[in-house]
């Protein structure tokens, strides 16, 4: 049975991934790590504080628990990375390089997410192919495309079993995202329940790919379980469940909350990032090579999000 170390375990993906991995692989086989101490709850499983820029500390924890898999999630997202580009490069690339080095020396498999941010304004905007032009203009995108290349390098040069997905915006109700461009979509659901209205920093008609968190979690697990011989792309598979703009989410929310109001304000930085990303990406390589299938479309996701948030936020 696999023994798995997860970095960034208290983040939006990590919180749900660690819980699901502990159901599948046994509670003692999943080592959650994060720079924050808020996951230190012994009853929920092993948790270690880890700054991913400290390669020796990452090695020591991986070695202590004899892990065979690293799921490296710790990174700054697009809007924060644009505000702090040097920190973003240091954390996103330094953390990944450490995870690759530890995987190489301890013979671990490695999963790390890429993003739709790895594409740029010269990439075909609709049905963006798996293999295409990648000249991103945001620092986050630069770190993601560099990370894809670095993972390819460690696979070809050292035989590290590296795998990855180009995630779209991820929508979830458990842990909030932080500092992303697609965060507006998550915020809209929270504020629909809390206030009945939302003011979006992303303009009407700005389409981006999105996915509900349960689909993202199952995709990570399925890709890591896939037979290596079926993977031609290995690092950075395109993956998406829907291509939507703010109005489409509002329309889906109004099926449950008819008076929901959506307004707009201008955020030039996040709008420019969104405008540089594809409107929709082609996930066919994921379907063909490891059987990806999203279970949630916009309406099904909206039903689930609103019912969970209503029971949490309304007293
Ligand atoms: C972000 O908006 O920065 C992320 C992403 C698409 O990678 N959600």
PDB file of N, CA, C and O and ligand atoms in Angstrom, residues 77-79 114-117 140 167-170 179-183 277, ligand 1:
ATOM      1  N   UNK A  77      -0.767  31.174  -5.555  1.00  0.00           N
ATOM      2  CA  UNK A  77      -1.648  31.232  -6.727  1.00  0.00           C
ATOM      3  C   UNK A  77      -1.432  32.545  -7.499  1.00  0.00           C
ATOM      4  O   UNK A  77      -0.642  33.402  -7.108  1.00  0.00           O
ATOM      5  N   UNK A  78      -2.194  32.673  -8.607  1.00  0.00           N
ATOM      6  CA  UNK A  78      -1.858  33.690  -9.621  1.00  0.00           C
ATOM      7  C   UNK A  78      -1.868  35.144  -9.149  1.00  0.00           C
ATOM      8  O   UNK A  78      -0.938  35.899  -9.474  1.00  0.00           O
ATOM      9  N   UNK A  79      -2.902  35.561  -8.418  1.00  0.00           N
ATOM     10  CA  UNK A  79      -2.982  36.987  -8.062  1.00  0.00           C
ATOM     11  C   UNK A  79      -1.910  37.339  -7.030  1.00  0.00           C
ATOM     12  O   UNK A  79      -1.247  38.387  -7.126  1.00  0.00           O
ATOM     13  N   UNK A 114      -0.111  21.510 -12.364  1.00  0.00           N
ATOM     14  CA  UNK A 114       0.092  22.696 -13.176  1.00  0.00           C
ATOM     15  C   UNK A 114      -1.264  23.396 -13.243  1.00  0.00           C
ATOM     16  O   UNK A 114      -2.103  23.177 -12.353  1.00  0.00           O
ATOM     17  N   UNK A 115      -1.486  24.227 -14.246  1.00  0.00           N
ATOM     18  CA  UNK A 115      -2.679  25.072 -14.243  1.00  0.00           C
ATOM     19  C   UNK A 115      -2.957  25.564 -15.667  1.00  0.00           C
ATOM     20  O   UNK A 115      -2.045  25.596 -16.508  1.00  0.00           O
ATOM     21  N   UNK A 116      -4.200  25.997 -15.882  1.00  0.00           N
ATOM     22  CA  UNK A 116      -4.518  26.694 -17.143  1.00  0.00           C
ATOM     23  C   UNK A 116      -3.653  27.941 -17.294  1.00  0.00           C
ATOM     24  O   UNK A 116      -3.517  28.474 -18.387  1.00  0.00           O
ATOM     25  N   UNK A 117      -3.042  28.386 -16.181  1.00  0.00           N
ATOM     26  CA  UNK A 117      -2.150  29.550 -16.216  1.00  0.00           C
ATOM     27  C   UNK A 117      -0.869  29.278 -17.001  1.00  0.00           C
ATOM     28  O   UNK A 117      -0.136  30.208 -17.327  1.00  0.00           O
ATOM     29  N   UNK A 140       2.898  33.507 -12.073  1.00  0.00           N
ATOM     30  CA  UNK A 140       2.368  32.180 -11.722  1.00  0.00           C
ATOM     31  C   UNK A 140       2.450  31.252 -12.938  1.00  0.00           C
ATOM     32  O   UNK A 140       2.901  30.111 -12.839  1.00  0.00           O
ATOM     33  N   UNK A 167      -4.733  22.126 -13.781  1.00  0.00           N
ATOM     34  CA  UNK A 167      -6.046  22.360 -13.183  1.00  0.00           C
ATOM     35  C   UNK A 167      -6.645  23.669 -13.666  1.00  0.00           C
ATOM     36  O   UNK A 167      -5.955  24.680 -13.798  1.00  0.00           O
ATOM     37  N   UNK A 168      -7.978  23.657 -13.852  1.00  0.00           N
ATOM     38  CA  UNK A 168      -8.706  24.914 -14.055  1.00  0.00           C
ATOM     39  C   UNK A 168      -9.008  25.523 -12.685  1.00  0.00           C
ATOM     40  O   UNK A 168      -8.475  25.059 -11.673  1.00  0.00           O
ATOM     41  N   UNK A 169      -9.895  26.515 -12.611  1.00  0.00           N
ATOM     42  CA  UNK A 169     -10.338  27.025 -11.319  1.00  0.00           C
ATOM     43  C   UNK A 169     -11.068  25.920 -10.579  1.00  0.00           C
ATOM     44  O   UNK A 169     -11.901  25.230 -11.175  1.00  0.00           O
ATOM     45  N   UNK A 170     -10.740  25.736  -9.300  1.00  0.00           N
ATOM     46  CA  UNK A 170     -11.374  24.663  -8.526  1.00  0.00           C
ATOM     47  C   UNK A 170     -12.377  25.265  -7.545  1.00  0.00           C
ATOM     48  O   UNK A 170     -12.055  26.213  -6.819  1.00  0.00           O
ATOM     49  N   UNK A 179      -5.895  33.887  -3.102  1.00  0.00           N
ATOM     50  CA  UNK A 179      -4.965  34.581  -3.993  1.00  0.00           C
ATOM     51  C   UNK A 179      -5.012  34.137  -5.436  1.00  0.00           C
ATOM     52  O   UNK A 179      -4.101  34.409  -6.207  1.00  0.00           O
ATOM     53  N   UNK A 180      -6.094  33.469  -5.856  1.00  0.00           N
ATOM     54  CA  UNK A 180      -6.214  33.048  -7.254  1.00  0.00           C
ATOM     55  C   UNK A 180      -7.061  34.018  -8.063  1.00  0.00           C
ATOM     56  O   UNK A 180      -7.751  34.875  -7.508  1.00  0.00           O
ATOM     57  N   UNK A 181      -7.033  33.843  -9.382  1.00  0.00           N
ATOM     58  CA  UNK A 181      -7.863  34.649 -10.276  1.00  0.00           C
ATOM     59  C   UNK A 181      -9.260  34.063 -10.380  1.00  0.00           C
ATOM     60  O   UNK A 181     -10.241  34.781 -10.549  1.00  0.00           O
ATOM     61  N   UNK A 182      -9.359  32.735 -10.263  1.00  0.00           N
ATOM     62  CA  UNK A 182     -10.667  32.079 -10.371  1.00  0.00           C
ATOM     63  C   UNK A 182     -11.426  32.053  -9.039  1.00  0.00           C
ATOM     64  O   UNK A 182     -12.527  31.508  -8.987  1.00  0.00           O
ATOM     65  N   UNK A 183     -10.872  32.645  -7.990  1.00  0.00           N
ATOM     66  CA  UNK A 183     -11.525  32.609  -6.661  1.00  0.00           C
ATOM     67  C   UNK A 183     -12.935  33.218  -6.696  1.00  0.00           C
ATOM     68  O   UNK A 183     -13.775  32.900  -5.856  1.00  0.00           O
ATOM     69  N   UNK A 277      -5.624  33.827 -20.238  1.00  0.00           N
ATOM     70  CA  UNK A 277      -5.819  32.377 -20.147  1.00  0.00           C
ATOM     71  C   UNK A 277      -6.824  31.912 -21.205  1.00  0.00           C
ATOM     72  O   UNK A 277      -7.622  32.704 -21.707  1.00  0.00           O
TER      73      UNK A 277
HETATM   74  C1  LIG B   1      -5.686  30.635  -9.878  1.00  0.00           C
HETATM   75  O1  LIG B   1      -6.704  31.270 -10.182  1.00  0.00           O
HETATM   76  O2  LIG B   1      -4.586  31.165  -9.702  1.00  0.00           O
HETATM   77  C2  LIG B   1      -5.784  29.139  -9.767  1.00  0.00           C
HETATM   78  C3  LIG B   1      -5.439  28.452 -11.044  1.00  0.00           C
HETATM   79  C4  LIG B   1      -6.363  28.498 -12.194  1.00  0.00           C
HETATM   80  O3  LIG B   1      -4.406  27.838 -11.138  1.00  0.00           O
HETATM   81  N1  LIG B   1      -7.097  28.767  -9.345  1.00  0.00           N
END
